[in-house]
Amino acid sequence: MTVYSLENEFIRVDIENQDQTISLFEKQISGIEIKNAYLDMKYSKNGKTYSGRRQWENCTVSSIEPVETVHGTGQRRFVTIPNDDNLVHTTVEFILLDNAPKLLWKMKTHNNGDAPIYMERMEMFRVGYMIVTSSVKDARKTETGSIQIHPDASSLVFYSNGWQSWAFSGTYNYFEKYRQTKLDFVQGMMNYNPGTPKPKKTASFASDMYALYGDIHHKKAVVLGFLSQKKHFGSLEALTHSKYPALRMWANGDHTRIDPGQMMETDWAYFMPVDLNTQEPLAEYYQDVAQEHGIAHKFEQTEVPQGWCSWYEHFEHISEQIILANLETAENIKEALPLDLIQIDDGYQTKVGDWLTTREVFPNGIKPIAQEIKAKGFTPGLWMAPFSISQSSQVFAQHPEWILKYEKQPVRAGWLPQWGKGQSTALDLTNPEAKAYLHHFIKTVVEDWGIDYLKLDFLYSAAVQCQYQDPTKTRAQVLRMGLETIREAAGPQTRILGCGCPLGPAIGLVDAMRIGPDVEETWLPQFKGIKFIVQNEPSMPSARLAIRNTIERTGMHRRWWINDPDCLLLRPNAKLTMDEIQSLTTTIGMSGGSMLLSDDMPNLPEDRFRLAQILMPIIGKRPLVPDQFEALDPSQMRLDLEGPIGKWHLISYLNWSNKPTSLTLKLRDYGLDPNLEYIAHEFWTGAQIPVQKGQIKVEHLAAHGTALYALYPKTNQAQYIGSNLHLSQGLEVTSWESATNMLSFTIETIGTITGTFDLWLSQTPTSAIANGEQLNFKEIGENIFRFTINEQKKTKIQIHL
């Protein structure tokens, strides 16, 4: 047996030609060991399936050579697997980076024969016991090496990323089951990659593009995935059973044809050990993906969308009159709530697919409305499902050759009752005329109609299980090509939001991305008032599922795009409690992502309107989720903030339970020093909460409610210690000067807000002045004073001691 190695100070990679495997040994974190993982390639020819693994023992391994990558310098080896009986050979390129514990590799398969072959999958990594039989005890039959995250590992977890925007994402413990739909005939083709399994056994899970596999007790893990999905959808599968651990990753071949003389190449696969004690274990992976796409730092200072969307109040029952009425309200309240975007959602078009003709309730079309929106100082936005086609549309009737099919029948790409006959299909983007049509209507909408913001929905429909007219393209390549066509037609200046979109192929092409299911005016999913059938669905519209996925995917924000948590619903007639609305408001505000209202603004009551005001200006920062890898429903978020008043922390806790709860929050669990002294202010109740021995006691937190605390390090000097003026409880302060006997500072709010702020002062003020007038205050605790300001947009305050 000959072993060929790649090694740096962090890890060693052994390539063994006789065992036909690779092994990885981590040196610094906890001695992670992965022994005898194998790679493989499966293709078919004339109906028979072949494996590339049989030829591995005859492979040749190149000498080590230095290499430059976008991720830094590294050392490289090539493994060349010779022609099999069909004259098909495979090359694997391994790169170990010099200054990081990161291994990259990709696979190329060449067809040197005289007939086409069809790629089924390219297996990039497989190790451990994969359960392909009926019980755990039979898993030994499929042993392929071993994986050891820690010598005493016993609490294995798996972070699963869903395929597209709405798909469930989260961390599974070994005793759980993979969340999947029971309505596969409706939800299956929308939310699940056809090439990714849907495991049914306990401790067996799947993921798309990337995953984290670790031992939560010892806080050690590995990140495994792909740096892009330009060429393939990548899938992962894991077993978290303590006796039979396993991990597997492959590129979906999609039965794509490789003609004689042609080859297929995967995206870069990625492996990195991580310490779960770090604040963001997935951060480096997210950054490396951004680097791979040439967008590192692109979104760090990007403006976050804030506006109004027609969908959740009016759904498809919109009209020119409704849009203009809400536009007028947005103009009238701009001082109090400076929205930027007015987005027209579904319902303007005659049919899905016939995007350039409008219904009779838009007698003048969209162009004059867009012009009016711009004239009033707003950005006009428009919803489209550019790849979807209603079977009652003119496009479907007149161009059957454009339609994506299985063998002969149009694909099922989603069921929505309002879309004509309900069952939609899709454009086959490998048809040049269909692609040209896509380019034409996008260009028309942007250049002729004047639309500057596109919300593009149901984008998965270009990549459902299908047979393309060009069989040499994978589903990921086709989706990527479609998104590139849209970007080219729309131009770089148009902001594009992806929705219902497989995440990987969109990176670098969209400006914002929906990262959870649609929000809804109910906490749990329901359909036409029916709850019991759908309330446990993992990806259907609901406030609960929108909130949890927003929390799970915070790490993508400002790295891959601007996260879109969907709309903030405030109307009183929604079937959400005030505690649930506060949880939605807190999550959207702390997520740093887009903030869009979707109520009928002319009829929105003042107290609900205020909830939107406290989010603006948008904080925009990416939060930490301390318990992301410890619970399937994370409860904790943390933001570290800084302004003229100094540095402080914003922490939240969400009660997912259906009952009220009391609990103790430990600052250590949020990554904060429990030995520091803090003053805590709870936003929703206005209470000043004692912090004792690094703990906060939470009394009677309502079902589905959120406690939101600002933590200010105690200084024994005059301190700003909370307000109800802005969710941040401090960013509203724009200047701060403290002297021995006087405190001067400025508070700026969105609009003229009446509210309170609290100060810690060493003694009772002798006077308090706001914009030249006396300011009312009262003592609410020892050395804690609460001040009330009335309807001032900018308030200059002087406190005399």
XYZ file of C-alpha atoms in Angstrom, residues 30 45 130 160 187 215 287 367 434 546 565 583 590 640:
14
model
C -9.594 17.638 19.231
C -24.584 3.497 -20.375
C -24.738 4.298 6.074
C -29.141 20.620 7.883
C -44.906 20.404 -1.102
C -20.333 16.489 19.014
C -16.966 33.837 3.885
C -45.661 51.687 -16.386
C -37.806 30.255 -24.076
C -40.794 32.249 9.081
C -37.185 37.558 6.616
C -41.720 38.087 18.476
C -32.521 41.792 15.218
C -23.286 43.720 19.952
